[in-house]
PDB file of C-alpha atoms in Angstrom:
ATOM      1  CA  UNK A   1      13.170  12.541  -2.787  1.00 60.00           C
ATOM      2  CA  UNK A   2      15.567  15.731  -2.148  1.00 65.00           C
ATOM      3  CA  UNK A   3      18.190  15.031   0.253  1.00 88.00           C
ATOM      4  CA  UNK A   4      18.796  17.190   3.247  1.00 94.00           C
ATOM      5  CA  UNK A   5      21.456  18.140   5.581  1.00 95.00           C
ATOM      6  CA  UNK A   6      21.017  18.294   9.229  1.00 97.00           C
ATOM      7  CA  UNK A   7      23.867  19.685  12.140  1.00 97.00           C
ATOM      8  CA  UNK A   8      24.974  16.350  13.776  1.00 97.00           C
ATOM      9  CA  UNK A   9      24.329  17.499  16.908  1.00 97.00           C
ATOM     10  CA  UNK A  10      23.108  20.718  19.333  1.00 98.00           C
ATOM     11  CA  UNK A  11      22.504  22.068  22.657  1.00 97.00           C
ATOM     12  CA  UNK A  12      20.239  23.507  24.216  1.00 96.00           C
ATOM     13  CA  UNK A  13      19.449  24.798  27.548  1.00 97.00           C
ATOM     14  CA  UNK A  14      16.353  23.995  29.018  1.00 97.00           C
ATOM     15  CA  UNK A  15      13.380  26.888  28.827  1.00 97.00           C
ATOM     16  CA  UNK A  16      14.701  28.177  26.182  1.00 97.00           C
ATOM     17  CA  UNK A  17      13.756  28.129  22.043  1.00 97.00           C
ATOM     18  CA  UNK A  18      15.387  25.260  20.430  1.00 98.00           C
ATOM     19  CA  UNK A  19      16.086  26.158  16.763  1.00 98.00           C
ATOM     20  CA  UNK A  20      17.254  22.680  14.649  1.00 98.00           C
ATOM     21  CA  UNK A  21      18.127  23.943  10.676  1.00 98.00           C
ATOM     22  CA  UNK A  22      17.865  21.991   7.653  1.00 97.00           C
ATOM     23  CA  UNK A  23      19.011  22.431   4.208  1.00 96.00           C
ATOM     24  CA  UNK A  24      17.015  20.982   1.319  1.00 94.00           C
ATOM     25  CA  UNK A  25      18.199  23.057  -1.656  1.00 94.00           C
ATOM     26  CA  UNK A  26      17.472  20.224  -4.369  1.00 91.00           C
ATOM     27  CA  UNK A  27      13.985  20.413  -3.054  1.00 91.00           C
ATOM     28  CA  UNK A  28      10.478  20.288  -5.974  1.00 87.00           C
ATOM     29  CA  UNK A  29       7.774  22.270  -5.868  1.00 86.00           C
ATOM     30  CA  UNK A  30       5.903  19.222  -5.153  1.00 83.00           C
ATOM     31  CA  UNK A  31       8.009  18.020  -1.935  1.00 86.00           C
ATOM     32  CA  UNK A  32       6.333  18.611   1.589  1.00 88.00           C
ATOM     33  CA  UNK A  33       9.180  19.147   4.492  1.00 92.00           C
ATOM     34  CA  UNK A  34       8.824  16.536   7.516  1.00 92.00           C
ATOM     35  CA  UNK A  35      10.123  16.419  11.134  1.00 95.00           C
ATOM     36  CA  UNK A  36      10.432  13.719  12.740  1.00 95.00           C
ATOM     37  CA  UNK A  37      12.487  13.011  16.442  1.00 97.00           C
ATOM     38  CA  UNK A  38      13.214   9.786  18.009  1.00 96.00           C
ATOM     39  CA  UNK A  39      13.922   9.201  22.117  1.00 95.00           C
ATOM     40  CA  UNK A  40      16.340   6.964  22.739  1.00 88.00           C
ATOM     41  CA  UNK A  41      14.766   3.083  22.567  1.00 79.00           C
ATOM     42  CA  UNK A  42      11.402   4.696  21.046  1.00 90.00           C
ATOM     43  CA  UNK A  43      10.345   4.805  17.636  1.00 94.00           C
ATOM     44  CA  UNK A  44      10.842   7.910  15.238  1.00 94.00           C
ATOM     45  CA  UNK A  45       7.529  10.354  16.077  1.00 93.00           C
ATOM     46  CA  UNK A  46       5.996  12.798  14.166  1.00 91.00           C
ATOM     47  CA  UNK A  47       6.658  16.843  14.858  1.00 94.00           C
ATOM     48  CA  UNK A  48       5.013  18.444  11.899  1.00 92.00           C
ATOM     49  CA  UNK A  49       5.314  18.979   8.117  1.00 90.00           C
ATOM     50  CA  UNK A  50       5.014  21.335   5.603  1.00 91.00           C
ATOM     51  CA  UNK A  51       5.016  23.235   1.973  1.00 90.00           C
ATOM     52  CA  UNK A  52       5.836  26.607   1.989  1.00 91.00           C
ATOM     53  CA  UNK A  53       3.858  28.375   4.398  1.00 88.00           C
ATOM     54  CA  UNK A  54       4.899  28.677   8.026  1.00 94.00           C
ATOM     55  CA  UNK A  55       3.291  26.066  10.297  1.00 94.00           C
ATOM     56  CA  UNK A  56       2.872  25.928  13.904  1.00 96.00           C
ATOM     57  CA  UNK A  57       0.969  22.983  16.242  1.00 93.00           C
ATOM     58  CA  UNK A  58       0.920  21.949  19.821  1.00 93.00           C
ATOM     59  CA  UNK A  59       4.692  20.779  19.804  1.00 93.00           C
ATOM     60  CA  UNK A  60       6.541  22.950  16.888  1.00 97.00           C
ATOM     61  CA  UNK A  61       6.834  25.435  14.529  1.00 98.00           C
ATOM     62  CA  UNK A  62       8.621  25.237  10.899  1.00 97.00           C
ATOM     63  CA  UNK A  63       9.813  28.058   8.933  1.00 98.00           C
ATOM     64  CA  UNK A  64      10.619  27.171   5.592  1.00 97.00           C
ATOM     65  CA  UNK A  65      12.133  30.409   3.436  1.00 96.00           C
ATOM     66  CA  UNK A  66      10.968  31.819   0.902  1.00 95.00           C
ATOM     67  CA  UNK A  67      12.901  30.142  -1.658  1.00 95.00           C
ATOM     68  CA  UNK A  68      11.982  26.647   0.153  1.00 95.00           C
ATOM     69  CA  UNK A  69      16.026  25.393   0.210  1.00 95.00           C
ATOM     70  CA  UNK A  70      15.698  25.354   3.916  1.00 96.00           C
ATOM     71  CA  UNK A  71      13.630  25.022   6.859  1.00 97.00           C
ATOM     72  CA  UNK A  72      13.893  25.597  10.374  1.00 98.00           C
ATOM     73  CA  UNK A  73      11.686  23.690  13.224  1.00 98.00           C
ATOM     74  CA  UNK A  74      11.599  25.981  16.115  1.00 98.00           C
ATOM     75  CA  UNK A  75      10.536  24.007  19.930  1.00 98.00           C
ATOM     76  CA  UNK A  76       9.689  27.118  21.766  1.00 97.00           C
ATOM     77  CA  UNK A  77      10.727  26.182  25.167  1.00 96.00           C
ATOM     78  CA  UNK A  78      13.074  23.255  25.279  1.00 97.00           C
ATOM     79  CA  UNK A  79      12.494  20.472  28.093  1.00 97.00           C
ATOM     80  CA  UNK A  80      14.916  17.731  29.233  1.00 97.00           C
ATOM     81  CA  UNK A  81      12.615  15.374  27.388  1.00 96.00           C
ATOM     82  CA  UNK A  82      13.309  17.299  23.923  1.00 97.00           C
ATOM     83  CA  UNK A  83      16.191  15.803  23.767  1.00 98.00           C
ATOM     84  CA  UNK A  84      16.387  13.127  21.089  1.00 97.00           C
ATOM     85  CA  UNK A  85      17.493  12.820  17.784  1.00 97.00           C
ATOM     86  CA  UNK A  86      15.517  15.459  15.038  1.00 98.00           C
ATOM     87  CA  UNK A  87      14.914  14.129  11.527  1.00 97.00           C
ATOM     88  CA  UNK A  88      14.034  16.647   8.846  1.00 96.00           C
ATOM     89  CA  UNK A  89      12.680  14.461   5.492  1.00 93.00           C
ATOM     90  CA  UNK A  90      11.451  15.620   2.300  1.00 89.00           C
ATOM     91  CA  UNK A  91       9.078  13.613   0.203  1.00 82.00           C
ATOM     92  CA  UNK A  92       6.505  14.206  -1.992  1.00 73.00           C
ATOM     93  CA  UNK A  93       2.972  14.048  -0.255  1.00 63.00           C
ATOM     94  CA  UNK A  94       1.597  11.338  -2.528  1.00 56.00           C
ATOM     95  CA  UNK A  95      -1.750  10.557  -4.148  1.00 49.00           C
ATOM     96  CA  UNK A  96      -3.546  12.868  -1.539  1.00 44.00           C
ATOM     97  CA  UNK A  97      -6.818  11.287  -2.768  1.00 38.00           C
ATOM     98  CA  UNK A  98      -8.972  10.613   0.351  1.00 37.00           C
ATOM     99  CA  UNK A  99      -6.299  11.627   2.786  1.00 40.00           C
ATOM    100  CA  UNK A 100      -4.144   8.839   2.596  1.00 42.00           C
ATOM    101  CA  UNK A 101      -0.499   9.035   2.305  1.00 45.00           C
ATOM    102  CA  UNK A 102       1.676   6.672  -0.172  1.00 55.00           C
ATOM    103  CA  UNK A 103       5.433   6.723  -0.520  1.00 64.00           C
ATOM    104  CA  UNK A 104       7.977   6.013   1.550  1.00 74.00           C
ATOM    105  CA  UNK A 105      10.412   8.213   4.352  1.00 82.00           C
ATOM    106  CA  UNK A 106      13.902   8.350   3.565  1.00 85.00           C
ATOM    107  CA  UNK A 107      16.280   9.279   6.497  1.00 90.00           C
ATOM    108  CA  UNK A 108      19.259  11.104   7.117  1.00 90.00           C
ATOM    109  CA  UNK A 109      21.598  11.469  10.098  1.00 92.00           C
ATOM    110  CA  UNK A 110      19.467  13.640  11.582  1.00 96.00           C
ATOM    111  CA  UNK A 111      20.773  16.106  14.348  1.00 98.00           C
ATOM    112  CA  UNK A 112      21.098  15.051  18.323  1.00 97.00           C
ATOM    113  CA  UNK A 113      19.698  17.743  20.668  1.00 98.00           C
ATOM    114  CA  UNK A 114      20.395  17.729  23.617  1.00 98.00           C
ATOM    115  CA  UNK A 115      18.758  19.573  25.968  1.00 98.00           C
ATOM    116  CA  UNK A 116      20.682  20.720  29.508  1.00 96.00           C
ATOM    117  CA  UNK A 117      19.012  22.062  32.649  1.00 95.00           C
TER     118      UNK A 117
ATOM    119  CA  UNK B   1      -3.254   8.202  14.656  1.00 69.00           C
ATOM    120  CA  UNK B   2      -2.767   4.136  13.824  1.00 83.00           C
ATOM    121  CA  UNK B   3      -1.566   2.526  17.616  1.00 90.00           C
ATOM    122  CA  UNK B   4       0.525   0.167  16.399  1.00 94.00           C
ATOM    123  CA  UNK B   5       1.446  -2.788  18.658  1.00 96.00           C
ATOM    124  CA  UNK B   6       4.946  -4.823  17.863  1.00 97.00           C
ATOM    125  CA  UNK B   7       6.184  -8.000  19.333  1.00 97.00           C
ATOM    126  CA  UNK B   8       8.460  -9.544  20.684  1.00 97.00           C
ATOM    127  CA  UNK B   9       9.936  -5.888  21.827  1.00 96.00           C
ATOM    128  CA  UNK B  10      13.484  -7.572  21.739  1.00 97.00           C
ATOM    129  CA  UNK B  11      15.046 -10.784  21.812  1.00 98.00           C
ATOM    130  CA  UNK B  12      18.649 -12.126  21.886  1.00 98.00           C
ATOM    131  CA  UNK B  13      18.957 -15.567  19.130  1.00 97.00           C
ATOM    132  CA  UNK B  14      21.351 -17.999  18.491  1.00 97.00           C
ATOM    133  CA  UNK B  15      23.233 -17.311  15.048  1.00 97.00           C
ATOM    134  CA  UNK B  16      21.891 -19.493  12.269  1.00 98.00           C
ATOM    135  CA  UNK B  17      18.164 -19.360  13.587  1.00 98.00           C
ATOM    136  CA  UNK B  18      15.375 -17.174  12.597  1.00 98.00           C
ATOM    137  CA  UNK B  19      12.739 -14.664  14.331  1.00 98.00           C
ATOM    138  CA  UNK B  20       9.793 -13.602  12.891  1.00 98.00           C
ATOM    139  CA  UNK B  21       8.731 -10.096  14.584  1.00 98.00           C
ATOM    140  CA  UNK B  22       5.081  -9.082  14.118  1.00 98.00           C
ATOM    141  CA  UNK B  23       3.231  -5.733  13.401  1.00 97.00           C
ATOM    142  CA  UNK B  24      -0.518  -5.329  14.554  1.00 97.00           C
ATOM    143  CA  UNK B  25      -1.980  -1.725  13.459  1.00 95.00           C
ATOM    144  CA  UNK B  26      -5.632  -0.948  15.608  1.00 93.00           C
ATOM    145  CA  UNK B  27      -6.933   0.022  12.419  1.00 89.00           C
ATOM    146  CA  UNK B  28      -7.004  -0.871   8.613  1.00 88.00           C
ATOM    147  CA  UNK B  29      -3.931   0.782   6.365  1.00 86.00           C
ATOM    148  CA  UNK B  30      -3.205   0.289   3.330  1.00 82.00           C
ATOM    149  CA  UNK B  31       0.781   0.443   3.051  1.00 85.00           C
ATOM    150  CA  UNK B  32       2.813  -0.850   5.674  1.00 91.00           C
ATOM    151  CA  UNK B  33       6.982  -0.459   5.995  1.00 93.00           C
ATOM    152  CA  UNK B  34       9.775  -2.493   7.745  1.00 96.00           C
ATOM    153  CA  UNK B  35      12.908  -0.453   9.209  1.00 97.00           C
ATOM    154  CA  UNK B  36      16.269  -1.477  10.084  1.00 97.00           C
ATOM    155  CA  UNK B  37      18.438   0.452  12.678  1.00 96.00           C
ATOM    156  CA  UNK B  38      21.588  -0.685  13.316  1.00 96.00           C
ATOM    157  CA  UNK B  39      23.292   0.433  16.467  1.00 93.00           C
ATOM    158  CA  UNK B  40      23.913   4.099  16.214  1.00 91.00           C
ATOM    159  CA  UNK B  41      23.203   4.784  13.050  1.00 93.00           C
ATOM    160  CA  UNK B  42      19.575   5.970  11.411  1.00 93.00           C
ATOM    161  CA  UNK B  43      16.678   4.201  10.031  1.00 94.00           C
ATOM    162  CA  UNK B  44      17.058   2.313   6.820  1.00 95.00           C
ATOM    163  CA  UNK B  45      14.032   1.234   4.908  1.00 94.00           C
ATOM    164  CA  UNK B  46      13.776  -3.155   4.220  1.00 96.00           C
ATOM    165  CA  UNK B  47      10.632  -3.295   2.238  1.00 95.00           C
ATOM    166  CA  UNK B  48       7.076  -1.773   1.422  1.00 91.00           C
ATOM    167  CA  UNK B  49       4.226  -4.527   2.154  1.00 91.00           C
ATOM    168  CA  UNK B  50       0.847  -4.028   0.790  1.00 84.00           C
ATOM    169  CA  UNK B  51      -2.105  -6.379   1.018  1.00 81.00           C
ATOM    170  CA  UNK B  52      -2.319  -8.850  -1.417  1.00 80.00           C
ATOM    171  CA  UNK B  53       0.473  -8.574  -3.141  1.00 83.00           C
ATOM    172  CA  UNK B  54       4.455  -8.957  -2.999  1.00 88.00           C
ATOM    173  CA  UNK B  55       6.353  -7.066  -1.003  1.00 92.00           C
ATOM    174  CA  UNK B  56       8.703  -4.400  -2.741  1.00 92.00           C
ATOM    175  CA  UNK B  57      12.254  -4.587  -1.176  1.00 95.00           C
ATOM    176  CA  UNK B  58      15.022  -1.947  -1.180  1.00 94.00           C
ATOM    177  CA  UNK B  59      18.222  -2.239  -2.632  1.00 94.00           C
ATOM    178  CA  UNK B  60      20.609  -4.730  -0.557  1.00 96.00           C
ATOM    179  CA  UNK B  61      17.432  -6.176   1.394  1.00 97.00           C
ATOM    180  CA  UNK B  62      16.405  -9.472  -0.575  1.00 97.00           C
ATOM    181  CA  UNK B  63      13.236 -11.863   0.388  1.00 97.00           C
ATOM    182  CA  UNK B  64      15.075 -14.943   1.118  1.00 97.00           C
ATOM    183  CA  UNK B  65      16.644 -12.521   4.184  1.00 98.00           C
ATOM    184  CA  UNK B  66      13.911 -10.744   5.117  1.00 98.00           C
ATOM    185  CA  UNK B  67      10.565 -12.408   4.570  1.00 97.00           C
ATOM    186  CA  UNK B  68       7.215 -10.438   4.919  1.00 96.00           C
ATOM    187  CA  UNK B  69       3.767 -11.261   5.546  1.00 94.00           C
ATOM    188  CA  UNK B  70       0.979  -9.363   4.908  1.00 93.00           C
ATOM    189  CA  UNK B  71      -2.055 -11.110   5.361  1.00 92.00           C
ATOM    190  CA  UNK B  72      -4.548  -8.468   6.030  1.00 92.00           C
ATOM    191  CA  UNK B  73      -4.884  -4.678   6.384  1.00 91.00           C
ATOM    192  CA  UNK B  74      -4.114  -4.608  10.013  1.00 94.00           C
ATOM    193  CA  UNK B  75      -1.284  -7.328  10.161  1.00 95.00           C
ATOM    194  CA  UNK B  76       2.376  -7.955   8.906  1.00 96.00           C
ATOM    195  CA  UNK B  77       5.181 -10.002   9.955  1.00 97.00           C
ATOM    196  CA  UNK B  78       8.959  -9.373   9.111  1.00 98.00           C
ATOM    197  CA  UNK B  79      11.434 -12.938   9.420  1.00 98.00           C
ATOM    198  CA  UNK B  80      14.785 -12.074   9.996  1.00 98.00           C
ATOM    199  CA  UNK B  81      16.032 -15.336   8.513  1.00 98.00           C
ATOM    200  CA  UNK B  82      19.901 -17.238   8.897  1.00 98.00           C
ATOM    201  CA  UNK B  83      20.472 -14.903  11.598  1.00 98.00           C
ATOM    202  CA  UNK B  84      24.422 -13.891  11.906  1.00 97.00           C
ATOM    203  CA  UNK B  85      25.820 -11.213  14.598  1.00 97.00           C
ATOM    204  CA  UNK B  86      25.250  -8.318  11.869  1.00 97.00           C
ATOM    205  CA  UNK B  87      21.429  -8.928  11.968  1.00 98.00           C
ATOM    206  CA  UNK B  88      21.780  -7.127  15.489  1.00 97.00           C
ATOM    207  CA  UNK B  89      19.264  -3.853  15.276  1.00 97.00           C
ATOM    208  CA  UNK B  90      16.380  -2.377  15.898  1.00 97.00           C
ATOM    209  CA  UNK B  91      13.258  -3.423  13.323  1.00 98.00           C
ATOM    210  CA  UNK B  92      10.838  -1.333  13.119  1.00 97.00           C
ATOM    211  CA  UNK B  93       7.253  -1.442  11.658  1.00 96.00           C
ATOM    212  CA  UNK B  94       5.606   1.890  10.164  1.00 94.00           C
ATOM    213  CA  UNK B  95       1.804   2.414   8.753  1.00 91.00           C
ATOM    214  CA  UNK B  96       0.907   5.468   6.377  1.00 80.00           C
ATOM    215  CA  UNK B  97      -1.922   7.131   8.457  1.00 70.00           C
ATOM    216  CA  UNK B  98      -5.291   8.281   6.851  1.00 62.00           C
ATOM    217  CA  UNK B  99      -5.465  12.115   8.064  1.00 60.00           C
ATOM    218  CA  UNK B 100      -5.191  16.060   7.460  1.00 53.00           C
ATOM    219  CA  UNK B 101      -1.161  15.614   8.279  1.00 59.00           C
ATOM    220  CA  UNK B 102      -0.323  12.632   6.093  1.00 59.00           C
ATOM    221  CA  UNK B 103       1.875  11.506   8.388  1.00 74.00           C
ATOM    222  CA  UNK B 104       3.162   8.231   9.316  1.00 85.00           C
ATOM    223  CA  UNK B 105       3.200   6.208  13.041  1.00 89.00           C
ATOM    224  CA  UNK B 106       5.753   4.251  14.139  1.00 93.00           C
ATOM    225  CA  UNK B 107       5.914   0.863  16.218  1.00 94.00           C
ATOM    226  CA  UNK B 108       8.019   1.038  18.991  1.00 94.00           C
ATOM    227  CA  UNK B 109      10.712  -1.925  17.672  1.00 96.00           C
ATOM    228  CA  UNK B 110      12.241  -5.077  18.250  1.00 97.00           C
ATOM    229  CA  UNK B 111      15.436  -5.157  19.631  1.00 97.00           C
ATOM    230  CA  UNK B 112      17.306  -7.938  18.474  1.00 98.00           C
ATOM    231  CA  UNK B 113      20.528  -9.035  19.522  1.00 97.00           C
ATOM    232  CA  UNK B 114      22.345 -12.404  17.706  1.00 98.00           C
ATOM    233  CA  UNK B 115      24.760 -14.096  19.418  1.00 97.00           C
TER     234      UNK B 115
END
């Protein structure tokens, strides 16, 4: 799997967009991008993914350019419980057969947000 | 999304002993993983466990360590086994999901702490 490369850490004040970059340059044309964020004590939780259209749920939006090398997951309007640590993974999606996922998450640092009132 | 439950949700053990820490998924998957965290750093991938057959471990993780179970498509148990002080993380059990986001759930970990 690519590797990417995260901030270590960013603020953010609280109502306002929360933009967390990653770099995955090295990245296939067969490699989805992942976020992932994990509260202190709690395990990691899923944010969103993606290939190389824009994508946008209940929690996030990612932007991943044009060229794919990098992605940006956007939390419109920060709260205090935002902050966590942010992992951005990319893996290939697996045998998508069915709907079921195979393969494994690798992770990085990851970048610390922290979100001030 | 799999609700997976873990247990114990942290211990503290005597150096030289062993804990086996359990992973119960409220549905049927078909890969499940074991995660290390040690303090302050990020997750590190043990081993892939699929039912019925060996678990797969990554490198520096061996079996006589780290043990796995995998009885059925719902269960799996990780041993942490001779335990010394640098056994002291977080373990963590996560299930490939069956969706449209091919995501993956996480349990919420053991904490274990060897003295």
């Amino acid at each position: 799997d690519a590797k990417t490369t995260q901030p270590p850490s960013m603020d953010c004040a609280e109502g306002r967009a929360a933009n967390l970059p990653c770099n995955h340059s090295t990245i296939s044309g067969n490699e989805y991008v992942y976020w992932y964020r994990q509260i202190h004590s709690q395990g990691p939780q899923y944010i969103i993914h993606g290939l190389k259209n824009n994508e946008t749920n209940e929690m996030a939006s990612l932007i991943i350019t044009e060229d794919r090398k990098s992605s940006t997951l956007i939390l419109p309007h920060a709260t205090l419980r935002d902050t966590a640590v942010y992992y951005c993974i990319v893996r290939v999606a697996g045998d998508n057969a069915g709907g079921t996922s195979y393969g494994k998450l690798t992770f990085g640092q990851g970048t610390i947000l922290t979100v001030h009132p | 999304s799999a609700v997976i439950s873990q247990k114990p949700s942290r211990d503290i053990c005597q150096r030289g002993t062993s804990l086996t820490i359990q992973c119960q998924v409220d549905s049927q998957v078909t890969m499940m993983f074991w995660y290390r965290q040690q303090p302050g750093q990020s997750l590190t991938l043990i081993a892939t466990a699929n039912q019925g057959s060996e678990a797969t471990y990554e490198s520096g993780f061996v079996i006589d360590k780290f043990p796995i179970s995998r009885p059925n498509l719902t269960f799996s148990t990780l041993t942490v086994s001779n335990m010394s002080p640098e056994d002291s993380s977080i373990y963590l059990c996560s299930v490939s999901v069956t969706g449209r986001y091919y995501g993956y759930t996480f349990g919420s970990g053991t904490r274990l702490t060897v003295v």
